[in-house]
Amino acid sequence: MKTPIVDFVRAYAASDISRLHMPGHKGHSFLGCEQYDLTEIAGADSLYEADGIIAQSENNASALFNTAHTFYSTEGSSQCIRAMLYLALQNAPHTEKRPRLLAARNAHKTLVYSAALLDFDIDWLWSQHENQFLCSCPLSPNELSDALQHAAAPAFAVFVTSPDYLGNILDIAGLAAVCAAHNVPLLVDNAHGAYLHFLSPSQHPISLGATVCCDSAHKTLSALTGGAYLQISPDATTSFISNAHHALALFGSTSPSYLILQSLDLCNKYLAEDYPPKLSACIEKIDRLKSKLQSIGLSVLDTEPLKLTVKASSSGFSGKALAQLLRTNNVECEYADHDYLVLMFTPENTEADFLRIEETLQKTDFSPCTAPSAVKFSSPISACSIRTAIFAPHETIQVSNSVGRICASPTVSCPPAIPIVVSGEIIDNSAVRLFEYYDIKTVDVIAEL
């Protein structure tokens, strides 16, 4: 597969051209990549008005993912989430009522910031499944159907996260069918699942009926950090495509990184060549490692193929303790909390990576035990809109003194960046227990004037 962006930049770097344009390093080496770091010069195209080499590269990506169009982002899935919510709002029937989104509660805090910027309300979807915790909201099609039927006002879209941070995957095909029956677009945060299209058969949200989704190409593929895709379904209305560049530009820098664009361009070639068999071989190695860890007493969850998630608390450990144990053998995990340890793999992991994990954990004496009851979510009461809360004067206070106060900005680190209390909600005793459980000491609240 051709790489038009990379080819142009390499030719430019090799030419004897005086760089009387940005960036200021003028192609001289400080970090080592500067000769390939350009801006929108003649021939380089422009990300949000793409009609040249970027457009050609995006068309290559569209063909790989079988989408109506795949748009590039150099600011991660966060930019794509804001853009797809904007597009859904633009396509919603006009009404005098405030726009409302139905969203699974385990959403990334980018969704909350998007609600503030675009000024819509969120009706949170809470699963009745026993495994609803901070990172997971195992929403079923029946639960979504019931929520849409009994919603106080029509929703302009449904928003879910799949895979979630622990690797759980929702029934996207079932959820998409429910949304189609209610004529509501399904938006999927697929930041952790760009590779799902290259399974056989494809498990990518667009293949399963989602209207729009975001993929982080840097999380599971070969792109540089910040590289992401806004994926538009062939079944989406044409305005989703015609307005997508405007939507991305609304939330993006006017100086997108050409280093990231080149990595997205090269990723097309990576995917088009021998990626599927490399992916399959990697998944086989992960499955063997999972079996070995289960044989020594670890509780390994059934997750999406490239994640290995251990419920450490079922083996008498905390996830953080296991993460620290792995660090002693030069293994750094993706995420760990009191209950879980999450390891993320790709075909670029080496045999040594797998061996280090196996050797480290086989030396540990695991004694299966009854896992302690993790603190579950409760449904907080909303006192004002998300936008009002985020833009109001706020102050930072100790969590121990926060009961009864109104949350201003979401207080949670990344990972997992999932708010315990959302802006505008009243902090109660249950929320305080959750903050303490996840070692959060302070919280931003609306200032008392």
JSON list of C-alpha atoms in Angstrom, two decimals, residues 145-360:
[
{"chain": "A", "resi": 145, "resn": "SER", "atom": "CA", "xyz": [-34.27, -0.86, 24.84]},
{"chain": "A", "resi": 146, "resn": "ASP", "atom": "CA", "xyz": [-36.00, -0.29, 28.16]},
{"chain": "A", "resi": 147, "resn": "ALA", "atom": "CA", "xyz": [-34.09, 2.97, 28.70]},
{"chain": "A", "resi": 148, "resn": "LEU", "atom": "CA", "xyz": [-35.01, 4.29, 25.25]},
{"chain": "A", "resi": 149, "resn": "GLN", "atom": "CA", "xyz": [-38.66, 3.35, 25.71]},
{"chain": "A", "resi": 150, "resn": "HIS", "atom": "CA", "xyz": [-38.95, 5.05, 29.08]},
{"chain": "A", "resi": 151, "resn": "ALA", "atom": "CA", "xyz": [-36.71, 8.07, 28.49]},
{"chain": "A", "resi": 152, "resn": "ALA", "atom": "CA", "xyz": [-38.23, 11.34, 29.71]},
{"chain": "A", "resi": 153, "resn": "ALA", "atom": "CA", "xyz": [-37.15, 13.00, 26.46]},
{"chain": "A", "resi": 154, "resn": "PRO", "atom": "CA", "xyz": [-35.81, 11.63, 23.16]},
{"chain": "A", "resi": 155, "resn": "ALA", "atom": "CA", "xyz": [-32.06, 11.10, 23.06]},
{"chain": "A", "resi": 156, "resn": "PHE", "atom": "CA", "xyz": [-30.01, 12.52, 20.18]},
{"chain": "A", "resi": 157, "resn": "ALA", "atom": "CA", "xyz": [-27.63, 9.49, 20.44]},
{"chain": "A", "resi": 158, "resn": "VAL", "atom": "CA", "xyz": [-26.50, 6.54, 22.55]},
{"chain": "A", "resi": 159, "resn": "PHE", "atom": "CA", "xyz": [-22.87, 6.47, 23.71]},
{"chain": "A", "resi": 160, "resn": "VAL", "atom": "CA", "xyz": [-21.07, 3.36, 24.99]},
{"chain": "A", "resi": 161, "resn": "THR", "atom": "CA", "xyz": [-17.49, 2.32, 25.71]},
{"chain": "A", "resi": 162, "resn": "SER", "atom": "CA", "xyz": [-16.36, -1.00, 24.26]},
{"chain": "A", "resi": 163, "resn": "PRO", "atom": "CA", "xyz": [-13.84, -2.45, 24.96]},
{"chain": "A", "resi": 164, "resn": "ASP", "atom": "CA", "xyz": [-13.66, -0.92, 28.40]},
{"chain": "A", "resi": 165, "resn": "TYR", "atom": "CA", "xyz": [-10.45, -0.44, 30.39]},
{"chain": "A", "resi": 166, "resn": "LEU", "atom": "CA", "xyz": [-10.58, -3.98, 31.79]},
{"chain": "A", "resi": 167, "resn": "GLY", "atom": "CA", "xyz": [-11.13, -5.47, 28.33]},
{"chain": "A", "resi": 168, "resn": "ASN", "atom": "CA", "xyz": [-14.85, -6.23, 28.57]},
{"chain": "A", "resi": 169, "resn": "ILE", "atom": "CA", "xyz": [-16.72, -6.06, 25.25]},
{"chain": "A", "resi": 170, "resn": "LEU", "atom": "CA", "xyz": [-20.38, -5.15, 24.88]},
{"chain": "A", "resi": 171, "resn": "ASP", "atom": "CA", "xyz": [-22.88, -6.76, 22.51]},
{"chain": "A", "resi": 172, "resn": "ILE", "atom": "CA", "xyz": [-22.42, -3.99, 19.95]},
{"chain": "A", "resi": 173, "resn": "ALA", "atom": "CA", "xyz": [-24.48, -5.78, 17.30]},
{"chain": "A", "resi": 174, "resn": "GLY", "atom": "CA", "xyz": [-27.39, -6.12, 19.73]},
{"chain": "A", "resi": 175, "resn": "LEU", "atom": "CA", "xyz": [-27.10, -2.53, 20.94]},
{"chain": "A", "resi": 176, "resn": "ALA", "atom": "CA", "xyz": [-26.89, -1.30, 17.33]},
{"chain": "A", "resi": 177, "resn": "ALA", "atom": "CA", "xyz": [-30.07, -3.18, 16.44]},
{"chain": "A", "resi": 178, "resn": "VAL", "atom": "CA", "xyz": [-31.90, -1.53, 19.35]},
{"chain": "A", "resi": 179, "resn": "CYS", "atom": "CA", "xyz": [-30.65, 1.91, 18.29]},
{"chain": "A", "resi": 180, "resn": "ALA", "atom": "CA", "xyz": [-31.71, 1.28, 14.69]},
{"chain": "A", "resi": 181, "resn": "ALA", "atom": "CA", "xyz": [-35.20, 0.30, 15.86]},
{"chain": "A", "resi": 182, "resn": "HIS", "atom": "CA", "xyz": [-35.44, 3.62, 17.71]},
{"chain": "A", "resi": 183, "resn": "ASN", "atom": "CA", "xyz": [-33.77, 5.61, 14.89]},
{"chain": "A", "resi": 184, "resn": "VAL", "atom": "CA", "xyz": [-31.00, 6.79, 17.23]},
{"chain": "A", "resi": 185, "resn": "PRO", "atom": "CA", "xyz": [-27.31, 6.73, 16.24]},
{"chain": "A", "resi": 186, "resn": "LEU", "atom": "CA", "xyz": [-24.97, 4.50, 18.24]},
{"chain": "A", "resi": 187, "resn": "LEU", "atom": "CA", "xyz": [-21.64, 6.14, 19.09]},
{"chain": "A", "resi": 188, "resn": "VAL", "atom": "CA", "xyz": [-18.87, 3.86, 20.38]},
{"chain": "A", "resi": 189, "resn": "ASP", "atom": "CA", "xyz": [-15.70, 4.79, 22.23]},
{"chain": "A", "resi": 190, "resn": "ASN", "atom": "CA", "xyz": [-13.54, 2.06, 20.67]},
{"chain": "A", "resi": 191, "resn": "ALA", "atom": "CA", "xyz": [-10.27, 3.67, 21.72]},
{"chain": "A", "resi": 192, "resn": "HIS", "atom": "CA", "xyz": [-8.88, 0.31, 22.88]},
{"chain": "A", "resi": 193, "resn": "GLY", "atom": "CA", "xyz": [-10.15, -1.70, 19.92]},
{"chain": "A", "resi": 194, "resn": "ALA", "atom": "CA", "xyz": [-8.75, -0.38, 16.62]},
{"chain": "A", "resi": 195, "resn": "TYR", "atom": "CA", "xyz": [-7.34, -3.86, 15.90]},
{"chain": "A", "resi": 196, "resn": "LEU", "atom": "CA", "xyz": [-10.76, -5.55, 16.20]},
{"chain": "A", "resi": 197, "resn": "HIS", "atom": "CA", "xyz": [-11.44, -5.06, 12.48]},
{"chain": "A", "resi": 198, "resn": "PHE", "atom": "CA", "xyz": [-8.55, -7.40, 11.68]},
{"chain": "A", "resi": 199, "resn": "LEU", "atom": "CA", "xyz": [-9.93, -10.38, 13.56]},
{"chain": "A", "resi": 200, "resn": "SER", "atom": "CA", "xyz": [-11.76, -13.01, 11.52]},
{"chain": "A", "resi": 201, "resn": "PRO", "atom": "CA", "xyz": [-14.61, -12.20, 11.47]},
{"chain": "A", "resi": 202, "resn": "SER", "atom": "CA", "xyz": [-14.29, -8.50, 12.24]},
{"chain": "A", "resi": 203, "resn": "GLN", "atom": "CA", "xyz": [-15.43, -7.46, 15.73]},
{"chain": "A", "resi": 204, "resn": "HIS", "atom": "CA", "xyz": [-15.02, -3.75, 15.02]},
{"chain": "A", "resi": 205, "resn": "PRO", "atom": "CA", "xyz": [-18.00, -1.54, 16.03]},
{"chain": "A", "resi": 206, "resn": "ILE", "atom": "CA", "xyz": [-18.53, -0.28, 12.47]},
{"chain": "A", "resi": 207, "resn": "SER", "atom": "CA", "xyz": [-18.70, -3.88, 11.21]},
{"chain": "A", "resi": 208, "resn": "LEU", "atom": "CA", "xyz": [-21.27, -4.63, 13.94]},
{"chain": "A", "resi": 209, "resn": "GLY", "atom": "CA", "xyz": [-23.61, -1.73, 13.18]},
{"chain": "A", "resi": 210, "resn": "ALA", "atom": "CA", "xyz": [-22.35, 1.33, 15.08]},
{"chain": "A", "resi": 211, "resn": "THR", "atom": "CA", "xyz": [-22.97, 4.66, 13.36]},
{"chain": "A", "resi": 212, "resn": "VAL", "atom": "CA", "xyz": [-19.69, 6.31, 14.35]},
{"chain": "A", "resi": 213, "resn": "CYS", "atom": "CA", "xyz": [-16.77, 5.31, 16.54]},
{"chain": "A", "resi": 214, "resn": "CYS", "atom": "CA", "xyz": [-13.33, 6.48, 17.57]},
{"chain": "A", "resi": 215, "resn": "ASP", "atom": "CA", "xyz": [-10.23, 4.28, 17.43]},
{"chain": "A", "resi": 216, "resn": "SER", "atom": "CA", "xyz": [-6.93, 5.12, 19.08]},
{"chain": "A", "resi": 217, "resn": "ALA", "atom": "CA", "xyz": [-4.38, 3.94, 16.53]},
{"chain": "A", "resi": 218, "resn": "HIS", "atom": "CA", "xyz": [-1.63, 4.41, 19.10]},
{"chain": "A", "resi": 219, "resn": "LYS", "atom": "CA", "xyz": [-3.11, 2.13, 21.76]},
{"chain": "A", "resi": 220, "resn": "THR", "atom": "CA", "xyz": [-3.10, -1.19, 19.90]},
{"chain": "A", "resi": 221, "resn": "LEU", "atom": "CA", "xyz": [-1.66, -0.38, 16.47]},
{"chain": "A", "resi": 222, "resn": "SER", "atom": "CA", "xyz": [1.69, 1.09, 15.39]},
{"chain": "A", "resi": 223, "resn": "ALA", "atom": "CA", "xyz": [0.93, 4.83, 15.29]},
{"chain": "A", "resi": 224, "resn": "LEU", "atom": "CA", "xyz": [2.60, 7.42, 17.51]},
{"chain": "A", "resi": 225, "resn": "THR", "atom": "CA", "xyz": [0.79, 8.59, 20.63]},
{"chain": "A", "resi": 226, "resn": "GLY", "atom": "CA", "xyz": [-2.03, 10.90, 19.59]},
{"chain": "A", "resi": 227, "resn": "GLY", "atom": "CA", "xyz": [-2.80, 9.10, 16.34]},
{"chain": "A", "resi": 228, "resn": "ALA", "atom": "CA", "xyz": [-6.49, 8.18, 16.11]},
{"chain": "A", "resi": 229, "resn": "TYR", "atom": "CA", "xyz": [-9.36, 7.57, 13.70]},
{"chain": "A", "resi": 230, "resn": "LEU", "atom": "CA", "xyz": [-12.87, 8.93, 13.45]},
{"chain": "A", "resi": 231, "resn": "GLN", "atom": "CA", "xyz": [-14.71, 6.06, 11.74]},
{"chain": "A", "resi": 232, "resn": "ILE", "atom": "CA", "xyz": [-17.98, 6.70, 9.87]},
{"chain": "A", "resi": 233, "resn": "SER", "atom": "CA", "xyz": [-20.30, 3.83, 8.99]},
{"chain": "A", "resi": 234, "resn": "PRO", "atom": "CA", "xyz": [-21.50, 3.29, 5.40]},
{"chain": "A", "resi": 235, "resn": "ASP", "atom": "CA", "xyz": [-25.01, 3.37, 6.89]},
{"chain": "A", "resi": 236, "resn": "ALA", "atom": "CA", "xyz": [-24.57, 6.84, 8.44]},
{"chain": "A", "resi": 237, "resn": "THR", "atom": "CA", "xyz": [-26.27, 9.81, 6.80]},
{"chain": "A", "resi": 238, "resn": "THR", "atom": "CA", "xyz": [-24.04, 11.69, 4.36]},
{"chain": "A", "resi": 239, "resn": "SER", "atom": "CA", "xyz": [-23.88, 14.74, 6.61]},
{"chain": "A", "resi": 240, "resn": "PHE", "atom": "CA", "xyz": [-21.75, 12.76, 9.08]},
{"chain": "A", "resi": 241, "resn": "ILE", "atom": "CA", "xyz": [-19.10, 12.62, 6.36]},
{"chain": "A", "resi": 242, "resn": "SER", "atom": "CA", "xyz": [-19.57, 16.09, 4.87]},
{"chain": "A", "resi": 243, "resn": "ASN", "atom": "CA", "xyz": [-19.34, 17.78, 8.29]},
{"chain": "A", "resi": 244, "resn": "ALA", "atom": "CA", "xyz": [-16.60, 15.60, 9.81]},
{"chain": "A", "resi": 245, "resn": "HIS", "atom": "CA", "xyz": [-13.63, 17.83, 8.90]},
{"chain": "A", "resi": 246, "resn": "HIS", "atom": "CA", "xyz": [-15.43, 20.83, 10.39]},
{"chain": "A", "resi": 247, "resn": "ALA", "atom": "CA", "xyz": [-16.23, 18.86, 13.54]},
{"chain": "A", "resi": 248, "resn": "LEU", "atom": "CA", "xyz": [-12.61, 17.77, 13.99]},
{"chain": "A", "resi": 249, "resn": "ALA", "atom": "CA", "xyz": [-11.30, 21.27, 13.27]},
{"chain": "A", "resi": 250, "resn": "LEU", "atom": "CA", "xyz": [-13.65, 22.69, 15.89]},
{"chain": "A", "resi": 251, "resn": "PHE", "atom": "CA", "xyz": [-11.81, 20.76, 18.60]},
{"chain": "A", "resi": 252, "resn": "GLY", "atom": "CA", "xyz": [-8.34, 20.40, 17.07]},
{"chain": "A", "resi": 253, "resn": "SER", "atom": "CA", "xyz": [-5.17, 22.42, 16.86]},
{"chain": "A", "resi": 254, "resn": "THR", "atom": "CA", "xyz": [-4.51, 24.39, 13.69]},
{"chain": "A", "resi": 255, "resn": "SER", "atom": "CA", "xyz": [-1.00, 22.89, 13.85]},
{"chain": "A", "resi": 256, "resn": "PRO", "atom": "CA", "xyz": [-1.58, 19.12, 13.66]},
{"chain": "A", "resi": 257, "resn": "SER", "atom": "CA", "xyz": [1.54, 17.00, 14.07]},
{"chain": "A", "resi": 258, "resn": "TYR", "atom": "CA", "xyz": [2.96, 15.80, 10.76]},
{"chain": "A", "resi": 259, "resn": "LEU", "atom": "CA", "xyz": [4.98, 13.22, 12.68]},
{"chain": "A", "resi": 260, "resn": "ILE", "atom": "CA", "xyz": [1.73, 11.66, 13.89]},
{"chain": "A", "resi": 261, "resn": "LEU", "atom": "CA", "xyz": [0.19, 11.95, 10.41]},
{"chain": "A", "resi": 262, "resn": "GLN", "atom": "CA", "xyz": [3.17, 10.08, 8.96]},
{"chain": "A", "resi": 263, "resn": "SER", "atom": "CA", "xyz": [2.77, 7.36, 11.57]},
{"chain": "A", "resi": 264, "resn": "LEU", "atom": "CA", "xyz": [-0.92, 6.98, 10.63]},
{"chain": "A", "resi": 265, "resn": "ASP", "atom": "CA", "xyz": [0.11, 6.81, 6.98]},
{"chain": "A", "resi": 266, "resn": "LEU", "atom": "CA", "xyz": [2.72, 4.11, 7.68]},
{"chain": "A", "resi": 267, "resn": "CYS", "atom": "CA", "xyz": [0.19, 2.26, 9.83]},
{"chain": "A", "resi": 268, "resn": "ASN", "atom": "CA", "xyz": [-1.87, 1.67, 6.68]},
{"chain": "A", "resi": 269, "resn": "LYS", "atom": "CA", "xyz": [1.04, -0.18, 5.13]},
{"chain": "A", "resi": 270, "resn": "TYR", "atom": "CA", "xyz": [1.60, -2.10, 8.38]},
{"chain": "A", "resi": 271, "resn": "LEU", "atom": "CA", "xyz": [-2.05, -3.22, 8.40]},
{"chain": "A", "resi": 272, "resn": "ALA", "atom": "CA", "xyz": [-2.19, -4.03, 4.69]},
{"chain": "A", "resi": 273, "resn": "GLU", "atom": "CA", "xyz": [0.81, -6.36, 4.69]},
{"chain": "A", "resi": 274, "resn": "ASP", "atom": "CA", "xyz": [1.12, -9.18, 7.22]},
{"chain": "A", "resi": 275, "resn": "TYR", "atom": "CA", "xyz": [-0.76, -7.73, 10.19]},
{"chain": "A", "resi": 276, "resn": "PRO", "atom": "CA", "xyz": [-3.66, -10.24, 10.42]},
{"chain": "A", "resi": 277, "resn": "PRO", "atom": "CA", "xyz": [-1.41, -13.33, 10.75]},
{"chain": "A", "resi": 278, "resn": "LYS", "atom": "CA", "xyz": [0.87, -11.46, 13.19]},
{"chain": "A", "resi": 279, "resn": "LEU", "atom": "CA", "xyz": [-2.22, -10.52, 15.22]},
{"chain": "A", "resi": 280, "resn": "SER", "atom": "CA", "xyz": [-3.46, -14.11, 15.22]},
{"chain": "A", "resi": 281, "resn": "ALA", "atom": "CA", "xyz": [-0.05, -15.42, 16.37]},
{"chain": "A", "resi": 282, "resn": "CYS", "atom": "CA", "xyz": [0.08, -12.81, 19.14]},
{"chain": "A", "resi": 283, "resn": "ILE", "atom": "CA", "xyz": [-3.39, -13.79, 20.40]},
{"chain": "A", "resi": 284, "resn": "GLU", "atom": "CA", "xyz": [-2.34, -17.45, 20.52]},
{"chain": "A", "resi": 285, "resn": "LYS", "atom": "CA", "xyz": [0.64, -16.53, 22.71]},
{"chain": "A", "resi": 286, "resn": "ILE", "atom": "CA", "xyz": [-1.58, -14.45, 25.00]},
{"chain": "A", "resi": 287, "resn": "ASP", "atom": "CA", "xyz": [-4.05, -17.33, 25.33]},
{"chain": "A", "resi": 288, "resn": "ARG", "atom": "CA", "xyz": [-1.22, -19.71, 26.28]},
{"chain": "A", "resi": 289, "resn": "LEU", "atom": "CA", "xyz": [0.02, -17.24, 28.89]},
{"chain": "A", "resi": 290, "resn": "LYS", "atom": "CA", "xyz": [-3.50, -16.85, 30.28]},
{"chain": "A", "resi": 291, "resn": "SER", "atom": "CA", "xyz": [-3.78, -20.63, 30.65]},
{"chain": "A", "resi": 292, "resn": "LYS", "atom": "CA", "xyz": [-0.45, -20.82, 32.47]},
{"chain": "A", "resi": 293, "resn": "LEU", "atom": "CA", "xyz": [-1.41, -18.04, 34.86]},
{"chain": "A", "resi": 294, "resn": "GLN", "atom": "CA", "xyz": [-4.74, -19.70, 35.58]},
{"chain": "A", "resi": 295, "resn": "SER", "atom": "CA", "xyz": [-2.93, -22.98, 36.30]},
{"chain": "A", "resi": 296, "resn": "ILE", "atom": "CA", "xyz": [-0.93, -21.31, 39.11]},
{"chain": "A", "resi": 297, "resn": "GLY", "atom": "CA", "xyz": [-4.03, -19.90, 40.76]},
{"chain": "A", "resi": 298, "resn": "LEU", "atom": "CA", "xyz": [-4.58, -16.51, 39.17]},
{"chain": "A", "resi": 299, "resn": "SER", "atom": "CA", "xyz": [-8.09, -15.42, 38.21]},
{"chain": "A", "resi": 300, "resn": "VAL", "atom": "CA", "xyz": [-7.83, -14.28, 34.57]},
{"chain": "A", "resi": 301, "resn": "LEU", "atom": "CA", "xyz": [-10.88, -12.57, 33.08]},
{"chain": "A", "resi": 302, "resn": "ASP", "atom": "CA", "xyz": [-12.44, -13.43, 29.74]},
{"chain": "A", "resi": 303, "resn": "THR", "atom": "CA", "xyz": [-11.65, -10.22, 27.85]},
{"chain": "A", "resi": 304, "resn": "GLU", "atom": "CA", "xyz": [-10.95, -8.85, 24.38]},
{"chain": "A", "resi": 305, "resn": "PRO", "atom": "CA", "xyz": [-8.02, -10.74, 22.85]},
{"chain": "A", "resi": 306, "resn": "LEU", "atom": "CA", "xyz": [-5.14, -8.28, 23.35]},
{"chain": "A", "resi": 307, "resn": "LYS", "atom": "CA", "xyz": [-5.73, -7.69, 27.08]},
{"chain": "A", "resi": 308, "resn": "LEU", "atom": "CA", "xyz": [-4.70, -9.90, 29.94]},
{"chain": "A", "resi": 309, "resn": "THR", "atom": "CA", "xyz": [-6.71, -8.83, 32.97]},
{"chain": "A", "resi": 310, "resn": "VAL", "atom": "CA", "xyz": [-6.10, -10.48, 36.32]},
{"chain": "A", "resi": 311, "resn": "LYS", "atom": "CA", "xyz": [-8.57, -10.17, 39.17]},
{"chain": "A", "resi": 312, "resn": "ALA", "atom": "CA", "xyz": [-5.77, -10.06, 41.69]},
{"chain": "A", "resi": 313, "resn": "SER", "atom": "CA", "xyz": [-8.03, -9.76, 44.73]},
{"chain": "A", "resi": 314, "resn": "SER", "atom": "CA", "xyz": [-9.29, -13.31, 44.08]},
{"chain": "A", "resi": 315, "resn": "SER", "atom": "CA", "xyz": [-5.75, -14.58, 44.65]},
{"chain": "A", "resi": 316, "resn": "GLY", "atom": "CA", "xyz": [-5.03, -12.78, 47.90]},
{"chain": "A", "resi": 317, "resn": "PHE", "atom": "CA", "xyz": [-3.20, -9.86, 46.26]},
{"chain": "A", "resi": 318, "resn": "SER", "atom": "CA", "xyz": [-3.99, -6.36, 45.12]},
{"chain": "A", "resi": 319, "resn": "GLY", "atom": "CA", "xyz": [-3.51, -5.39, 41.50]},
{"chain": "A", "resi": 320, "resn": "LYS", "atom": "CA", "xyz": [-1.04, -2.75, 42.62]},
{"chain": "A", "resi": 321, "resn": "ALA", "atom": "CA", "xyz": [1.03, -5.35, 44.48]},
{"chain": "A", "resi": 322, "resn": "LEU", "atom": "CA", "xyz": [1.19, -7.53, 41.37]},
{"chain": "A", "resi": 323, "resn": "ALA", "atom": "CA", "xyz": [2.17, -4.53, 39.27]},
{"chain": "A", "resi": 324, "resn": "GLN", "atom": "CA", "xyz": [5.01, -3.76, 41.66]},
{"chain": "A", "resi": 325, "resn": "LEU", "atom": "CA", "xyz": [6.09, -7.38, 41.60]},
{"chain": "A", "resi": 326, "resn": "LEU", "atom": "CA", "xyz": [6.28, -7.29, 37.79]},
{"chain": "A", "resi": 327, "resn": "ARG", "atom": "CA", "xyz": [8.33, -4.09, 37.89]},
{"chain": "A", "resi": 328, "resn": "THR", "atom": "CA", "xyz": [11.05, -6.01, 39.75]},
{"chain": "A", "resi": 329, "resn": "ASN", "atom": "CA", "xyz": [11.50, -8.00, 36.53]},
{"chain": "A", "resi": 330, "resn": "ASN", "atom": "CA", "xyz": [11.30, -4.98, 34.19]},
{"chain": "A", "resi": 331, "resn": "VAL", "atom": "CA", "xyz": [7.62, -5.34, 33.26]},
{"chain": "A", "resi": 332, "resn": "GLU", "atom": "CA", "xyz": [5.41, -2.24, 33.35]},
{"chain": "A", "resi": 333, "resn": "CYS", "atom": "CA", "xyz": [1.65, -2.81, 33.29]},
{"chain": "A", "resi": 334, "resn": "GLU", "atom": "CA", "xyz": [-1.04, -0.67, 31.66]},
{"chain": "A", "resi": 335, "resn": "TYR", "atom": "CA", "xyz": [-3.27, -0.31, 34.73]},
{"chain": "A", "resi": 336, "resn": "ALA", "atom": "CA", "xyz": [-3.56, -1.56, 38.28]},
{"chain": "A", "resi": 337, "resn": "ASP", "atom": "CA", "xyz": [-5.90, -0.83, 41.17]},
{"chain": "A", "resi": 338, "resn": "HIS", "atom": "CA", "xyz": [-6.89, -2.67, 44.34]},
{"chain": "A", "resi": 339, "resn": "ASP", "atom": "CA", "xyz": [-8.71, -5.37, 42.39]},
{"chain": "A", "resi": 340, "resn": "TYR", "atom": "CA", "xyz": [-7.29, -5.63, 38.89]},
{"chain": "A", "resi": 341, "resn": "LEU", "atom": "CA", "xyz": [-4.05, -5.82, 36.94]},
{"chain": "A", "resi": 342, "resn": "VAL", "atom": "CA", "xyz": [-4.26, -5.03, 33.21]},
{"chain": "A", "resi": 343, "resn": "LEU", "atom": "CA", "xyz": [-1.57, -5.94, 30.69]},
{"chain": "A", "resi": 344, "resn": "MET", "atom": "CA", "xyz": [-1.91, -4.80, 27.05]},
{"chain": "A", "resi": 345, "resn": "PHE", "atom": "CA", "xyz": [-0.20, -6.71, 24.25]},
{"chain": "A", "resi": 346, "resn": "THR", "atom": "CA", "xyz": [0.32, -6.18, 20.52]},
{"chain": "A", "resi": 347, "resn": "PRO", "atom": "CA", "xyz": [2.20, -8.19, 17.89]},
{"chain": "A", "resi": 348, "resn": "GLU", "atom": "CA", "xyz": [5.18, -5.92, 18.61]},
{"chain": "A", "resi": 349, "resn": "ASN", "atom": "CA", "xyz": [5.70, -7.50, 22.03]},
{"chain": "A", "resi": 350, "resn": "THR", "atom": "CA", "xyz": [8.66, -9.91, 22.07]},
{"chain": "A", "resi": 351, "resn": "GLU", "atom": "CA", "xyz": [9.03, -13.45, 23.40]},
{"chain": "A", "resi": 352, "resn": "ALA", "atom": "CA", "xyz": [11.08, -11.94, 26.24]},
{"chain": "A", "resi": 353, "resn": "ASP", "atom": "CA", "xyz": [8.07, -9.89, 27.32]},
{"chain": "A", "resi": 354, "resn": "PHE", "atom": "CA", "xyz": [5.92, -13.01, 27.68]},
{"chain": "A", "resi": 355, "resn": "LEU", "atom": "CA", "xyz": [8.68, -14.93, 29.47]},
{"chain": "A", "resi": 356, "resn": "ARG", "atom": "CA", "xyz": [9.27, -12.16, 32.01]},
{"chain": "A", "resi": 357, "resn": "ILE", "atom": "CA", "xyz": [5.60, -12.13, 33.00]},
{"chain": "A", "resi": 358, "resn": "GLU", "atom": "CA", "xyz": [5.43, -15.91, 33.28]},
{"chain": "A", "resi": 359, "resn": "GLU", "atom": "CA", "xyz": [8.68, -16.24, 35.22]},
{"chain": "A", "resi": 360, "resn": "THR", "atom": "CA", "xyz": [7.81, -13.46, 37.67]}
]
